[in-house]
mmCIF file of C-alpha atoms in Angstrom:
data_model
loop_
_atom_site.group_PDB
_atom_site.id
_atom_site.type_symbol
_atom_site.label_atom_id
_atom_site.label_comp_id
_atom_site.label_asym_id
_atom_site.label_seq_id
_atom_site.Cartn_x
_atom_site.Cartn_y
_atom_site.Cartn_z
ATOM 1 C CA MET V 1 70.084 69.962 66.718
ATOM 2 C CA GLU V 2 68.599 72.962 64.937
ATOM 3 C CA PRO V 3 65.709 74.882 66.603
ATOM 4 C CA ASP V 4 63.294 74.168 63.726
ATOM 5 C CA GLN V 5 64.083 70.476 63.883
ATOM 6 C CA ARG V 6 63.583 70.420 67.670
ATOM 7 C CA GLU V 7 60.183 72.104 67.260
ATOM 8 C CA GLU V 8 59.285 69.676 64.465
ATOM 9 C CA GLU V 9 60.245 66.631 66.551
ATOM 10 C CA SER V 10 58.216 67.866 69.544
ATOM 11 C CA SER V 11 55.094 68.367 67.408
ATOM 12 C CA ARG V 12 55.348 64.963 65.680
ATOM 13 C CA PRO V 13 54.025 62.947 68.660
ATOM 14 C CA ARG V 14 51.094 65.360 69.120
ATOM 15 C CA ARG V 15 50.016 65.043 65.487
ATOM 16 C CA LEU V 16 50.323 61.284 65.454
ATOM 17 C CA MET V 17 48.476 61.129 68.764
ATOM 18 C CA ARG V 18 45.477 62.942 67.250
ATOM 19 C CA VAL V 19 45.201 60.140 64.700
ATOM 20 C CA ILE V 20 45.783 57.410 67.289
ATOM 21 C CA VAL V 21 43.331 58.837 69.828
ATOM 22 C CA GLY V 22 40.597 58.967 67.192
ATOM 23 C CA ILE V 23 41.274 55.352 66.319
ATOM 24 C CA ALA V 24 41.518 54.353 69.987
ATOM 25 C CA PHE V 25 38.211 55.988 70.807
ATOM 26 C CA SER V 26 36.458 54.113 68.000
ATOM 27 C CA LEU V 27 38.134 50.835 68.905
ATOM 28 C CA THR V 28 37.319 51.172 72.618
ATOM 29 C CA ALA V 29 33.694 52.078 71.879
ATOM 30 C CA VAL V 30 33.146 49.113 69.557
ATOM 31 C CA VAL V 31 34.787 46.581 71.872
ATOM 32 C CA GLY V 32 33.020 48.076 74.899
ATOM 33 C CA LEU V 33 29.595 47.793 73.291
ATOM 34 C CA VAL V 34 30.191 44.201 72.281
ATOM 35 C CA MET V 35 31.530 43.252 75.723
ATOM 36 C CA ILE V 36 28.430 44.707 77.397
ATOM 37 C CA ASN V 37 26.195 42.548 75.222
ATOM 38 C CA LEU V 38 28.155 39.287 75.275
ATOM 39 C CA PRO V 39 29.612 37.304 78.155
ATOM 40 C CA PRO V 40 33.370 37.665 77.667
ATOM 41 C CA THR V 41 35.651 34.725 77.059
ATOM 42 C CA ASP V 42 39.274 35.093 76.055
ATOM 43 C CA SER V 43 38.618 33.982 72.484
ATOM 44 C CA LYS V 44 35.557 36.229 72.125
ATOM 45 C CA VAL V 45 37.408 39.254 73.501
ATOM 46 C CA GLN V 46 40.355 38.619 71.159
ATOM 47 C CA ALA V 47 37.994 38.226 68.210
ATOM 48 C CA MET V 48 36.176 41.448 69.150
ATOM 49 C CA ILE V 49 39.428 43.381 69.417
ATOM 50 C CA GLU V 50 40.611 42.107 66.057
ATOM 51 C CA ALA V 51 37.256 42.871 64.408
ATOM 52 C CA ALA V 52 37.370 46.422 65.781
ATOM 53 C CA ILE V 53 40.950 46.817 64.524
ATOM 54 C CA VAL V 54 39.924 45.663 61.046
ATOM 55 C CA LYS V 55 37.048 48.165 61.057
ATOM 56 C CA MET V 56 39.411 50.939 62.184
ATOM 57 C CA GLU V 57 41.888 50.067 59.436
ATOM 58 C CA GLY V 58 39.124 50.290 56.858
ATOM 59 C CA SER V 59 38.216 53.776 58.025
ATOM 60 C CA ILE V 60 41.752 55.193 58.105
ATOM 61 C CA ARG V 61 43.239 53.644 54.947
ATOM 62 C CA PRO V 62 41.315 55.927 52.563
ATOM 63 C CA THR V 63 42.903 58.945 54.304
ATOM 64 C CA LEU V 64 46.467 57.716 53.706
ATOM 65 C CA PRO V 65 49.062 58.923 53.112
ATOM 66 C CA LYS V 66 48.529 61.408 55.940
ATOM 67 C CA LYS V 67 51.128 64.127 56.469
ATOM 68 C CA LEU V 68 51.893 64.374 60.210
ATOM 69 C CA ASP V 69 54.502 67.127 59.979
ATOM 70 C CA GLN V 70 57.118 68.466 57.538
ATOM 71 C CA LEU V 71 59.167 65.280 57.778
ATOM 72 C CA THR V 72 56.784 62.481 58.703
ATOM 73 C CA THR V 73 53.969 60.887 56.725
ATOM 74 C CA LEU V 74 51.763 58.058 57.949
ATOM 75 C CA VAL V 75 51.708 55.720 54.946
ATOM 76 C CA ALA V 76 50.165 52.488 56.227
ATOM 77 C CA VAL V 77 48.062 51.046 59.022
ATOM 78 C CA ASP V 78 47.619 47.320 59.456
ATOM 79 C CA HIS V 79 47.654 44.719 62.192
ATOM 80 C CA ALA V 80 48.986 41.348 63.201
ATOM 81 C CA GLY V 81 46.712 39.785 65.808
ATOM 82 C CA ASN V 82 46.082 42.500 68.382
ATOM 83 C CA THR V 83 49.040 44.650 67.364
ATOM 84 C CA ILE V 84 48.136 47.773 65.403
ATOM 85 C CA ARG V 85 51.052 48.776 63.169
ATOM 86 C CA TYR V 86 51.641 52.326 61.986
ATOM 87 C CA GLU V 87 54.203 52.761 59.233
ATOM 88 C CA MET V 88 55.713 56.180 58.738
ATOM 89 C CA THR V 89 58.024 57.577 56.095
ATOM 90 C CA VAL V 90 60.516 60.232 57.180
ATOM 91 C CA ASP V 91 61.672 62.675 54.493
ATOM 92 C CA LEU V 92 65.372 63.001 55.296
ATOM 93 C CA SER V 93 65.963 65.416 52.421
ATOM 94 C CA LYS V 94 64.326 68.176 54.485
ATOM 95 C CA THR V 95 66.700 67.967 57.439
ATOM 96 C CA THR V 96 70.414 68.374 57.966
ATOM 97 C CA ALA V 97 70.480 65.915 60.861
ATOM 98 C CA LYS V 98 70.391 62.251 59.935
ATOM 99 C CA PRO V 99 68.810 59.560 62.112
ATOM 100 C CA THR V 100 71.156 57.523 64.254
ATOM 101 C CA ALA V 101 70.816 54.069 65.788
ATOM 102 C CA ALA V 102 69.038 55.810 68.686
ATOM 103 C CA PHE V 103 66.284 57.218 66.429
ATOM 104 C CA ALA V 104 63.576 54.791 67.587
ATOM 105 C CA SER V 105 64.315 55.300 71.281
ATOM 106 C CA GLN V 106 64.315 59.078 70.825
ATOM 107 C CA VAL V 107 60.912 58.945 69.147
ATOM 108 C CA ARG V 108 59.554 56.327 71.573
ATOM 109 C CA SER V 109 59.932 58.412 74.714
ATOM 110 C CA PRO V 110 57.571 61.284 73.765
ATOM 111 C CA MET V 111 55.182 58.853 72.046
ATOM 112 C CA LEU V 112 55.000 56.681 75.171
ATOM 113 C CA LYS V 113 54.122 59.689 77.333
ATOM 114 C CA ALA V 114 51.486 60.854 74.862
ATOM 115 C CA ILE V 115 49.895 57.408 74.453
ATOM 116 C CA CYS V 116 49.822 56.532 78.149
ATOM 117 C CA SER V 117 48.151 59.821 79.075
ATOM 118 C CA SER V 118 45.458 59.634 76.387
ATOM 119 C CA GLU V 119 42.403 57.623 75.379
ATOM 120 C CA ALA V 120 44.789 55.431 73.361
ATOM 121 C CA ALA V 121 45.860 53.757 76.615
ATOM 122 C CA GLN V 122 42.361 52.238 76.932
ATOM 123 C CA VAL V 123 43.020 50.122 73.855
ATOM 124 C CA LEU V 124 46.209 48.829 75.477
ATOM 125 C CA LYS V 125 44.216 47.798 78.558
ATOM 126 C CA LEU V 126 42.021 45.659 76.302
ATOM 127 C CA GLY V 127 45.088 43.674 75.265
ATOM 128 C CA ALA V 128 46.076 45.451 72.061
ATOM 129 C CA SER V 129 49.455 47.052 71.384
ATOM 130 C CA TYR V 130 50.817 49.664 68.999
ATOM 131 C CA GLU V 131 53.856 49.171 66.787
ATOM 132 C CA TYR V 132 55.527 52.151 65.106
ATOM 133 C CA ILE V 133 57.729 51.550 62.069
ATOM 134 C CA TYR V 134 59.852 54.349 60.612
ATOM 135 C CA ARG V 135 61.452 54.201 57.165
ATOM 136 C CA ASP V 136 63.139 56.708 54.930
ATOM 137 C CA GLN V 137 61.837 57.464 51.435
ATOM 138 C CA SER V 138 63.884 54.595 50.005
ATOM 139 C CA SER V 139 62.200 52.146 52.443
ATOM 140 C CA ASN V 140 65.347 51.795 54.558
ATOM 141 C CA ASP V 141 64.481 50.900 58.140
ATOM 142 C CA LEU V 142 65.093 53.806 60.539
ATOM 143 C CA GLY V 143 63.743 52.027 63.605
ATOM 144 C CA ARG V 144 60.658 50.594 65.224
ATOM 145 C CA PHE V 145 59.166 50.115 68.655
ATOM 146 C CA THR V 146 56.083 48.623 70.253
ATOM 147 C CA VAL V 147 53.967 50.036 73.075
ATOM 148 C CA SER V 148 51.836 47.741 75.226
ATOM 149 C CA ASN V 149 49.874 48.140 78.440
ATOM 150 C CA SER V 150 52.878 47.164 80.583
ATOM 151 C CA ASP V 151 54.809 50.123 79.145
ATOM 152 C CA CYS V 152 52.222 52.508 80.638
ATOM 153 C CA GLN V 153 52.384 51.051 84.148
ATOM 154 C CA GLY V 154 55.229 53.354 85.214
ATOM 155 C CA GLN V 155 53.871 56.430 83.430
#
């Protein structure tokens, strides 16, 4: 792996984490305020989490696409239930190395460390999860992974 590419790959999780932590902070604050004011039931908590996710999506969508580094652009944020999905496009024309079948696991490891040691982990404790989807510029799937609260238990 080339030195520039190694530096680029190490900065990618930090840049994405800045976006995620901002979202996590907002999501945690909204759900926390609602939970203080309402007696929690499973259905109410789930509804609150989903409402906060929808609000978060509405605030981030106008900023997309968001360049995270030379190769990676956050192009979409959406959700399914309590799973927040981040879709990224990777510009493979700017690198000599091509992603392998291990791409998602290579990206997952630094992301997991960054998420579990940040404010973003609070959202996981509420029952939400994060899904990361990577595609090339032709929409070919490069890999995906999900992070939930149980993934942070050993971190």
